[in-house]
Amino acid sequence: MPSKPTCPLSREQLIDRYFLEHRARLIDLAAFLDRIDRAQDEAVADRRVAALLQAIQLLDDGKPERARRILELFSDLTTDPIDKAAGKGAIGVAINRFYDETRA
């Protein structure tokens, strides 16, 4: 059953208004990944890049609620407190979700 429309704009109006903005963001992301590929140092697995690549796959999987699923992908969904934090600040992805040999 199709979901009830929750946006006051038509699809054409949405695309006309926001396409260029999102096109630019996508090109920026592609450029970021290209810079990582061209970086001077040795290639290492990084959980943040792994999360970005997994999120890109979610964008085109044809399933609904992409934003919610991507937000959950980057989030730590655990509810139990931990004894000690692995670092002082957030890095943008859950610590235990993606393998990162540089921080293991």
C-alpha atoms as an extended CHARMM CRD file, in Angstrom:
* protein
*
       104  EXT
         1         1  MET       CA              0.0000000000        0.0000000000        0.0000000000  PROA      1               0.0000000000
         2         2  PRO       CA              1.5470000000        3.3460000000       -1.0040000000  PROA      2               0.0000000000
         3         3  SER       CA              2.2710000000        5.6860000000        1.8570000000  PROA      3               0.0000000000
         4         4  LYS       CA              0.2970000000        8.8720000000        2.2860000000  PROA      4               0.0000000000
         5         5  PRO       CA              2.0940000000       11.9040000000        0.8030000000  PROA      5               0.0000000000
         6         6  THR       CA              3.6450000000       14.0190000000        3.5470000000  PROA      6               0.0000000000
         7         7  CYS       CA              5.3520000000       16.6390000000        1.3900000000  PROA      7               0.0000000000
         8         8  PRO       CA              3.3400000000       19.6130000000        0.0810000000  PROA      8               0.0000000000
         9         9  LEU       CA              5.4460000000       19.7740000000       -3.1140000000  PROA      9               0.0000000000
        10        10  SER       CA              5.0870000000       17.5550000000       -6.1550000000  PROA      10              0.0000000000
        11        11  ARG       CA              8.0110000000       15.3520000000       -7.1900000000  PROA      11              0.0000000000
        12        12  GLU       CA              8.7210000000       17.6980000000      -10.0880000000  PROA      12              0.0000000000
        13        13  GLN       CA              8.6980000000       20.7260000000       -7.7790000000  PROA      13              0.0000000000
        14        14  LEU       CA             11.0620000000       18.9390000000       -5.3560000000  PROA      14              0.0000000000
        15        15  ILE       CA             13.4530000000       18.0030000000       -8.1310000000  PROA      15              0.0000000000
        16        16  ASP       CA             13.3390000000       21.4830000000       -9.6680000000  PROA      16              0.0000000000
        17        17  ARG       CA             14.0490000000       23.1040000000       -6.3090000000  PROA      17              0.0000000000
        18        18  TYR       CA             16.6890000000       20.7780000000       -4.8320000000  PROA      18              0.0000000000
        19        19  PHE       CA             18.3890000000       18.8010000000       -7.6300000000  PROA      19              0.0000000000
        20        20  LEU       CA             21.3710000000       21.1200000000       -8.1450000000  PROA      20              0.0000000000
        21        21  GLU       CA             22.0600000000       21.3290000000       -4.4040000000  PROA      21              0.0000000000
        22        22  HSD       CA             22.1530000000       17.5530000000       -4.0400000000  PROA      22              0.0000000000
        23        23  ARG       CA             24.0600000000       17.0620000000       -7.2760000000  PROA      23              0.0000000000
        24        24  ALA       CA             26.7990000000       19.2910000000       -5.8380000000  PROA      24              0.0000000000
        25        25  ARG       CA             26.8470000000       17.3020000000       -2.5760000000  PROA      25              0.0000000000
        26        26  LEU       CA             27.2210000000       14.0420000000       -4.4820000000  PROA      26              0.0000000000
        27        27  ILE       CA             30.0990000000       15.4420000000       -6.5510000000  PROA      27              0.0000000000
        28        28  ASP       CA             31.7270000000       16.6720000000       -3.3330000000  PROA      28              0.0000000000
        29        29  LEU       CA             31.4760000000       13.1880000000       -1.8220000000  PROA      29              0.0000000000
        30        30  ALA       CA             32.9300000000       11.6290000000       -4.9690000000  PROA      30              0.0000000000
        31        31  ALA       CA             35.8220000000       14.1100000000       -4.8650000000  PROA      31              0.0000000000
        32        32  PHE       CA             36.4540000000       13.2580000000       -1.1860000000  PROA      32              0.0000000000
        33        33  LEU       CA             36.6220000000        9.5350000000       -1.9820000000  PROA      33              0.0000000000
        34        34  ASP       CA             38.9250000000       10.2700000000       -4.9410000000  PROA      34              0.0000000000
        35        35  ARG       CA             41.2610000000       12.2520000000       -2.6300000000  PROA      35              0.0000000000
        36        36  ILE       CA             41.3640000000        9.2990000000       -0.2340000000  PROA      36              0.0000000000
        37        37  ASP       CA             42.2890000000        7.0180000000       -3.1450000000  PROA      37              0.0000000000
        38        38  ARG       CA             45.0950000000        9.4000000000       -4.1660000000  PROA      38              0.0000000000
        39        39  ALA       CA             46.4610000000        9.9510000000       -0.6540000000  PROA      39              0.0000000000
        40        40  GLN       CA             50.1860000000        9.4400000000       -0.2440000000  PROA      40              0.0000000000
        41        41  ASP       CA             50.1420000000        7.0700000000        2.6760000000  PROA      41              0.0000000000
        42        42  GLU       CA             49.5340000000        3.3650000000        2.6820000000  PROA      42              0.0000000000
        43        43  ALA       CA             45.9400000000        2.2450000000        2.1770000000  PROA      43              0.0000000000
        44        44  VAL       CA             44.3090000000        1.3650000000        5.4910000000  PROA      44              0.0000000000
        45        45  ALA       CA             40.7920000000        0.3530000000        6.3950000000  PROA      45              0.0000000000
        46        46  ASP       CA             38.9170000000        3.1480000000        8.0900000000  PROA      46              0.0000000000
        47        47  ARG       CA             35.5220000000        2.6230000000        9.6880000000  PROA      47              0.0000000000
        48        48  ARG       CA             34.3540000000        6.1090000000        8.6620000000  PROA      48              0.0000000000
        49        49  VAL       CA             35.0450000000        5.4890000000        4.9850000000  PROA      49              0.0000000000
        50        50  ALA       CA             33.5390000000        2.0060000000        5.2700000000  PROA      50              0.0000000000
        51        51  ALA       CA             30.3890000000        3.5880000000        6.7110000000  PROA      51              0.0000000000
        52        52  LEU       CA             30.2220000000        6.1230000000        3.8720000000  PROA      52              0.0000000000
        53        53  LEU       CA             30.5350000000        3.3810000000        1.2670000000  PROA      53              0.0000000000
        54        54  GLN       CA             27.8650000000        1.3040000000        2.9670000000  PROA      54              0.0000000000
        55        55  ALA       CA             25.5890000000        4.3610000000        3.1630000000  PROA      55              0.0000000000
        56        56  ILE       CA             26.0220000000        4.9320000000       -0.5680000000  PROA      56              0.0000000000
        57        57  GLN       CA             24.7440000000        1.4030000000       -1.1740000000  PROA      57              0.0000000000
        58        58  LEU       CA             21.6750000000        2.1610000000        0.9680000000  PROA      58              0.0000000000
        59        59  LEU       CA             20.8900000000        5.1680000000       -1.2180000000  PROA      59              0.0000000000
        60        60  ASP       CA             20.2060000000        2.9500000000       -4.2040000000  PROA      60              0.0000000000
        61        61  ASP       CA             18.7040000000       -0.1890000000       -2.6600000000  PROA      61              0.0000000000
        62        62  GLY       CA             15.1400000000        0.7640000000       -3.5770000000  PROA      62              0.0000000000
        63        63  LYS       CA             13.8970000000        0.4840000000        0.0090000000  PROA      63              0.0000000000
        64        64  PRO       CA             12.0850000000        3.2840000000        1.8850000000  PROA      64              0.0000000000
        65        65  GLU       CA             13.3620000000        5.3990000000        4.7830000000  PROA      65              0.0000000000
        66        66  ARG       CA             16.8750000000        5.8760000000        3.4700000000  PROA      66              0.0000000000
        67        67  ALA       CA             17.6270000000        8.7700000000        5.8190000000  PROA      67              0.0000000000
        68        68  ARG       CA             16.5640000000        6.7960000000        8.9160000000  PROA      68              0.0000000000
        69        69  ARG       CA             18.5370000000        3.7430000000        7.8720000000  PROA      69              0.0000000000
        70        70  ILE       CA             21.6670000000        5.7690000000        7.0970000000  PROA      70              0.0000000000
        71        71  LEU       CA             21.3960000000        7.6390000000       10.3960000000  PROA      71              0.0000000000
        72        72  GLU       CA             21.1540000000        4.3030000000       12.1840000000  PROA      72              0.0000000000
        73        73  LEU       CA             24.1330000000        3.0370000000       10.1990000000  PROA      73              0.0000000000
        74        74  PHE       CA             26.2580000000        5.8620000000       11.6190000000  PROA      74              0.0000000000
        75        75  SER       CA             24.7990000000        5.5480000000       15.1220000000  PROA      75              0.0000000000
        76        76  ASP       CA             25.7320000000        3.5020000000       18.1330000000  PROA      76              0.0000000000
        77        77  LEU       CA             22.4680000000        1.7500000000       18.9730000000  PROA      77              0.0000000000
        78        78  THR       CA             23.6780000000        0.2010000000       22.1900000000  PROA      78              0.0000000000
        79        79  THR       CA             21.9080000000        1.3070000000       25.3460000000  PROA      79              0.0000000000
        80        80  ASP       CA             24.1390000000       -0.1990000000       28.0070000000  PROA      80              0.0000000000
        81        81  PRO       CA             26.7340000000        2.1190000000       29.5360000000  PROA      81              0.0000000000
        82        82  ILE       CA             30.3770000000        1.2920000000       28.8760000000  PROA      82              0.0000000000
        83        83  ASP       CA             33.1170000000        1.1630000000       31.5130000000  PROA      83              0.0000000000
        84        84  LYS       CA             35.5250000000        3.3570000000       29.5810000000  PROA      84              0.0000000000
        85        85  ALA       CA             35.3050000000        5.3740000000       26.3720000000  PROA      85              0.0000000000
        86        86  ALA       CA             37.7380000000        4.5310000000       23.5880000000  PROA      86              0.0000000000
        87        87  GLY       CA             38.4700000000        8.2130000000       22.9780000000  PROA      87              0.0000000000
        88        88  LYS       CA             37.5350000000       11.7370000000       23.9570000000  PROA      88              0.0000000000
        89        89  GLY       CA             35.3350000000       12.6650000000       21.0320000000  PROA      89              0.0000000000
        90        90  ALA       CA             32.9020000000       11.3440000000       18.5140000000  PROA      90              0.0000000000
        91        91  ILE       CA             34.2530000000       10.2050000000       15.1600000000  PROA      91              0.0000000000
        92        92  GLY       CA             30.9510000000       10.0280000000       13.2880000000  PROA      92              0.0000000000
        93        93  VAL       CA             30.3960000000        6.2790000000       13.3620000000  PROA      93              0.0000000000
        94        94  ALA       CA             29.8260000000        3.7260000000       16.0860000000  PROA      94              0.0000000000
        95        95  ILE       CA             33.1350000000        2.5190000000       17.4900000000  PROA      95              0.0000000000
        96        96  ASN       CA             32.2780000000       -1.1620000000       17.3020000000  PROA      96              0.0000000000
        97        97  ARG       CA             30.3560000000       -1.1840000000       14.0210000000  PROA      97              0.0000000000
        98        98  PHE       CA             33.0930000000       -0.9950000000       11.3870000000  PROA      98              0.0000000000
        99        99  TYR       CA             36.5160000000       -2.5550000000       11.3640000000  PROA      99              0.0000000000
       100       100  ASP       CA             39.3590000000       -0.0650000000       11.4790000000  PROA      100             0.0000000000
       101       101  GLU       CA             42.8180000000       -1.5400000000       11.7380000000  PROA      101             0.0000000000
       102       102  THR       CA             44.3650000000        1.8740000000       12.4210000000  PROA      102             0.0000000000
       103       103  ARG       CA             42.3900000000        2.2380000000       15.6390000000  PROA      103             0.0000000000
       104       104  ALA       CA             42.0780000000       -1.3820000000       16.7160000000  PROA      104             0.0000000000
